[in-house]
Every structure is written in structure tokens, then in C-alpha cells.
């Protein structure tokens, strides 16, 4: 895609894409609990649906907005591209972040509506503890490293498969089941279902994700430096800047 979509359209894509992602995560969690009482089977169903849904969303919407669907990814893109004008501008960041958060909330409400759950009911699923926060640091750092590592090596075209695969694996190898996304974390507080997170758990989870963001950006700089990605592997976004298409659940 060579034409640059207007900011309003790209913001709408971030809203819809993040909402669809949360609808997949929450909806598949509800469906899983209805079909099985085995926690392992429930998590397997939830993770598989997220992998497929995320891959499709990145492939479909990446050419328009970069398919961030994640404030951590947007902030990392801004920070790593700020000097060369390659990342989103502060104005674009200010548009993307609220769209991602409101989209995530809308996606949780939509999933609840599809399964005849209360549209908004605060989650009672406590997710607190240092081991879970460490899991979020690891999950978010790994996600940022993957996305921007692919960009630095000219392989952003692998993002739909690579990012979805990473999130699917991180569901299982991290103690927190890899939220790795502040917007999605907030959205999941609005549903008292399998994928929910209690509002009281939000601050520490989001703080851990921001720490993971910093660690991930630092790892990208150490491991890959700043080589220009190949033109065919880039997604063109406003004002001639370029950054990778990617996301997280």
C-alpha cells in the first residue's frame, strides 16, 4: 500500500482492530468455559482463537494503520522513529491511544453481548503478584523486540504470522498469559468472564507492561541497531514515515 490513509481513517482502524481483537479474546474465553470445565482446554481454546484472530487482523488492517492495536507498540514506534521522522508523530500517538483503549472496551462489551452476559460487569479475576508482573515484563519486552527486530532486518512481511505465533506461545510460557497490551488489559477489566482482570490489578499490570516496553526497546537497540528496513517490507504511514505492521493481544 503506497497511498497514505487520512489520520481519521487510521484512527478508526485502530479503534475497530483493537475492539475486534478484544472481542476475539473475551468471546473465545466465554465460549471455552461453556464447552469445557477443564482449565487447560479452556486456555488452549482461548489461545488458539487469539492466534488466528490476531494474525487475520494484522494482515487485513496493517496496510492502513500499521495494525498496532496496542499503546505499547505505538509508543515504541514513536520513540524508535522520533529522530529520523520514521515513526508516528505526537499528534498520531494522541489519536491512536484513545482509539485503542475505547476500542478495547467496546470489544469486551460486544463479546459479552454476543454471549448474553451483562454488558458491563467489573471482573473479579484477581491477577496480582510479582511473578505475574514479571510475566508481563517478559511478554511485552519480547513482543516489542519481535516487532521492531523484524522491521530492522527487513522482514516485517512476516509480522502477521510471527506476532500471532509469539502471542500464542506467550499464553503458555508466561505466568500472566501474556496480556502485553495496556489497552487490551483495560478492556478486559469490563468483563467478569474467563479473560477478565480485576480493576484493582490494572495499575501493576500496566506498569509492568511499560517496563517491558522500555526493556524491549533497549534490546532492539542492542541487538539490531538502526539499519533501514527494506522498502518492500515497510508499511507507509503519514508524512512519509514508515513503521512495522504488528500488534498484540
Short mmCIF file of N, CA and C in Angstrom, two decimals, residues 141-208:
data_model
loop_
_atom_site.label_atom_id
_atom_site.label_comp_id
_atom_site.label_asym_id
_atom_site.label_seq_id
_atom_site.Cartn_x
_atom_site.Cartn_y
_atom_site.Cartn_z
N UNK A 141 8.22 -7.14 26.58
CA UNK A 141 9.57 -6.94 26.03
C UNK A 141 9.79 -7.83 24.82
N UNK A 142 9.35 -9.07 24.90
CA UNK A 142 9.51 -9.99 23.78
C UNK A 142 8.72 -9.55 22.56
N UNK A 143 7.51 -9.04 22.80
CA UNK A 143 6.68 -8.57 21.70
C UNK A 143 7.33 -7.39 20.98
N UNK A 144 7.79 -6.41 21.76
CA UNK A 144 8.44 -5.23 21.16
C UNK A 144 9.72 -5.65 20.41
N UNK A 145 10.49 -6.52 21.02
CA UNK A 145 11.71 -7.00 20.36
C UNK A 145 11.38 -7.68 19.04
N UNK A 146 10.35 -8.50 19.03
CA UNK A 146 9.97 -9.20 17.80
C UNK A 146 9.54 -8.23 16.71
N UNK A 147 8.62 -7.34 17.03
CA UNK A 147 8.07 -6.43 16.03
C UNK A 147 9.15 -5.55 15.41
N UNK A 148 9.95 -4.91 16.26
CA UNK A 148 10.93 -3.97 15.75
C UNK A 148 12.20 -4.66 15.28
N UNK A 149 12.45 -5.86 15.78
CA UNK A 149 13.53 -6.65 15.23
C UNK A 149 13.24 -7.07 13.79
N UNK A 150 11.99 -7.47 13.53
CA UNK A 150 11.60 -7.80 12.16
C UNK A 150 11.76 -6.59 11.25
N UNK A 151 11.36 -5.41 11.76
CA UNK A 151 11.47 -4.20 10.94
C UNK A 151 12.93 -3.86 10.65
N UNK A 152 13.78 -3.99 11.67
CA UNK A 152 15.19 -3.63 11.49
C UNK A 152 15.90 -4.59 10.53
N UNK A 153 15.40 -5.79 10.39
CA UNK A 153 16.03 -6.77 9.50
C UNK A 153 15.28 -6.92 8.18
N UNK A 154 14.32 -6.01 7.91
CA UNK A 154 13.61 -6.02 6.64
C UNK A 154 12.67 -7.19 6.46
N UNK A 155 12.09 -7.68 7.55
CA UNK A 155 11.21 -8.84 7.44
C UNK A 155 9.83 -8.58 8.04
N UNK A 156 9.36 -7.35 7.95
CA UNK A 156 8.05 -7.02 8.52
C UNK A 156 6.91 -7.76 7.85
N UNK A 157 7.15 -8.30 6.65
CA UNK A 157 6.09 -9.05 5.99
C UNK A 157 5.75 -10.34 6.75
N UNK A 158 6.63 -10.75 7.67
CA UNK A 158 6.34 -11.93 8.48
C UNK A 158 5.49 -11.60 9.72
N UNK A 159 5.18 -10.31 9.93
CA UNK A 159 4.53 -9.90 11.17
C UNK A 159 3.22 -10.63 11.48
N UNK A 160 2.29 -10.78 10.52
CA UNK A 160 1.04 -11.46 10.87
C UNK A 160 1.25 -12.84 11.47
N UNK A 161 2.14 -13.62 10.88
CA UNK A 161 2.39 -14.97 11.39
C UNK A 161 3.26 -14.93 12.64
N UNK A 162 4.33 -14.13 12.60
CA UNK A 162 5.29 -14.12 13.71
C UNK A 162 4.68 -13.57 14.99
N UNK A 163 3.98 -12.44 14.89
CA UNK A 163 3.40 -11.84 16.10
C UNK A 163 2.31 -12.73 16.67
N UNK A 164 1.43 -13.24 15.82
CA UNK A 164 0.38 -14.13 16.31
C UNK A 164 0.97 -15.38 16.95
N UNK A 165 2.01 -15.93 16.34
CA UNK A 165 2.66 -17.12 16.90
C UNK A 165 3.29 -16.82 18.25
N UNK A 166 3.94 -15.67 18.36
CA UNK A 166 4.57 -15.30 19.63
C UNK A 166 3.52 -15.17 20.73
N UNK A 167 2.41 -14.50 20.44
CA UNK A 167 1.37 -14.33 21.45
C UNK A 167 0.80 -15.68 21.85
N UNK A 168 0.61 -16.58 20.87
CA UNK A 168 0.12 -17.91 21.20
C UNK A 168 1.06 -18.66 22.12
N UNK A 169 2.36 -18.56 21.85
CA UNK A 169 3.34 -19.22 22.71
C UNK A 169 3.38 -18.57 24.08
N UNK A 170 3.31 -17.22 24.11
CA UNK A 170 3.42 -16.50 25.38
C UNK A 170 2.22 -16.73 26.29
N UNK A 171 1.07 -17.09 25.72
CA UNK A 171 -0.07 -17.51 26.55
C UNK A 171 0.37 -18.60 27.52
N UNK A 172 1.27 -19.47 27.03
CA UNK A 172 1.63 -20.65 27.78
C UNK A 172 2.95 -20.53 28.54
N UNK A 173 3.91 -19.76 28.02
CA UNK A 173 5.20 -19.75 28.72
C UNK A 173 5.33 -18.60 29.70
N UNK A 174 4.37 -17.67 29.74
CA UNK A 174 4.42 -16.61 30.76
C UNK A 174 3.37 -16.89 31.83
N UNK A 175 3.68 -16.50 33.05
CA UNK A 175 2.77 -16.74 34.17
C UNK A 175 1.50 -15.92 34.06
N UNK A 176 1.56 -14.80 33.34
CA UNK A 176 0.42 -13.88 33.25
C UNK A 176 -0.49 -14.18 32.08
N UNK A 177 -0.16 -15.16 31.26
CA UNK A 177 -0.81 -15.48 29.98
C UNK A 177 -0.70 -14.35 28.98
N UNK A 178 0.32 -13.51 29.14
CA UNK A 178 0.74 -12.54 28.12
C UNK A 178 -0.36 -11.60 27.65
N UNK A 179 -0.78 -10.69 28.51
CA UNK A 179 -1.65 -9.60 28.06
C UNK A 179 -0.84 -8.70 27.12
N UNK A 180 0.32 -8.21 27.61
CA UNK A 180 1.29 -7.47 26.81
C UNK A 180 0.69 -6.29 26.06
N UNK A 181 -0.37 -5.68 26.60
CA UNK A 181 -1.08 -4.64 25.87
C UNK A 181 -1.92 -3.83 26.86
N UNK A 182 -1.55 -2.59 27.16
CA UNK A 182 -2.31 -1.80 28.13
C UNK A 182 -3.77 -1.59 27.74
N UNK A 183 -4.06 -1.36 26.47
CA UNK A 183 -5.45 -1.14 26.05
C UNK A 183 -6.29 -2.39 26.26
N UNK A 184 -5.76 -3.52 25.82
CA UNK A 184 -6.49 -4.78 25.99
C UNK A 184 -6.67 -5.11 27.47
N UNK A 185 -5.67 -4.79 28.26
CA UNK A 185 -5.77 -5.03 29.71
C UNK A 185 -6.93 -4.23 30.30
N UNK A 186 -7.04 -2.97 29.92
CA UNK A 186 -8.14 -2.14 30.41
C UNK A 186 -9.48 -2.70 29.93
N UNK A 187 -9.57 -3.06 28.66
CA UNK A 187 -10.82 -3.60 28.13
C UNK A 187 -11.26 -4.85 28.86
N UNK A 188 -10.33 -5.71 29.20
CA UNK A 188 -10.67 -6.97 29.85
C UNK A 188 -11.14 -6.80 31.30
N UNK A 189 -10.97 -5.60 31.85
CA UNK A 189 -11.50 -5.34 33.20
C UNK A 189 -13.01 -5.16 33.18
N UNK A 190 -13.58 -4.94 31.99
CA UNK A 190 -15.01 -4.66 31.86
C UNK A 190 -15.85 -5.92 31.73
N UNK A 191 -15.24 -7.09 31.81
CA UNK A 191 -15.99 -8.33 31.67
C UNK A 191 -15.61 -9.31 32.77
N UNK A 192 -16.60 -9.81 33.47
CA UNK A 192 -16.34 -10.78 34.54
C UNK A 192 -16.45 -12.19 33.99
N UNK A 193 -15.58 -12.48 33.03
CA UNK A 193 -15.56 -13.79 32.38
C UNK A 193 -14.14 -14.33 32.40
N UNK A 194 -13.91 -15.42 31.67
CA UNK A 194 -12.63 -16.13 31.70
C UNK A 194 -11.43 -15.22 31.47
N UNK A 195 -11.54 -14.29 30.53
CA UNK A 195 -10.40 -13.45 30.15
C UNK A 195 -10.29 -12.17 30.97
N UNK A 196 -11.17 -11.97 31.95
CA UNK A 196 -11.20 -10.72 32.69
C UNK A 196 -10.02 -10.52 33.62
N UNK A 197 -9.87 -9.28 34.05
CA UNK A 197 -8.87 -8.92 35.05
C UNK A 197 -9.50 -7.88 35.98
N UNK A 198 -9.37 -8.08 37.26
CA UNK A 198 -9.98 -7.18 38.23
C UNK A 198 -9.39 -5.77 38.10
N UNK A 199 -10.22 -4.75 38.19
CA UNK A 199 -9.71 -3.38 38.09
C UNK A 199 -8.56 -3.08 39.04
N UNK A 200 -8.59 -3.66 40.23
CA UNK A 200 -7.51 -3.42 41.19
C UNK A 200 -6.17 -3.95 40.70
N UNK A 201 -6.20 -4.90 39.75
CA UNK A 201 -4.97 -5.48 39.22
C UNK A 201 -4.39 -4.66 38.07
N UNK A 202 -5.16 -3.70 37.56
CA UNK A 202 -4.74 -2.96 36.37
C UNK A 202 -3.45 -2.16 36.56
N UNK A 203 -3.34 -1.32 37.60
CA UNK A 203 -2.16 -0.45 37.68
C UNK A 203 -0.83 -1.20 37.62
N UNK A 204 -0.72 -2.27 38.39
CA UNK A 204 0.55 -3.01 38.40
C UNK A 204 0.79 -3.72 37.07
N UNK A 205 -0.28 -4.25 36.46
CA UNK A 205 -0.13 -4.92 35.17
C UNK A 205 0.35 -3.94 34.11
N UNK A 206 -0.27 -2.78 34.05
CA UNK A 206 0.10 -1.79 33.04
C UNK A 206 1.51 -1.25 33.30
N UNK A 207 1.84 -1.05 34.57
CA UNK A 207 3.20 -0.61 34.91
C UNK A 207 4.23 -1.65 34.45
N UNK A 208 3.92 -2.92 34.64
CA UNK A 208 4.84 -3.97 34.20
C UNK A 208 4.98 -3.98 32.68
#
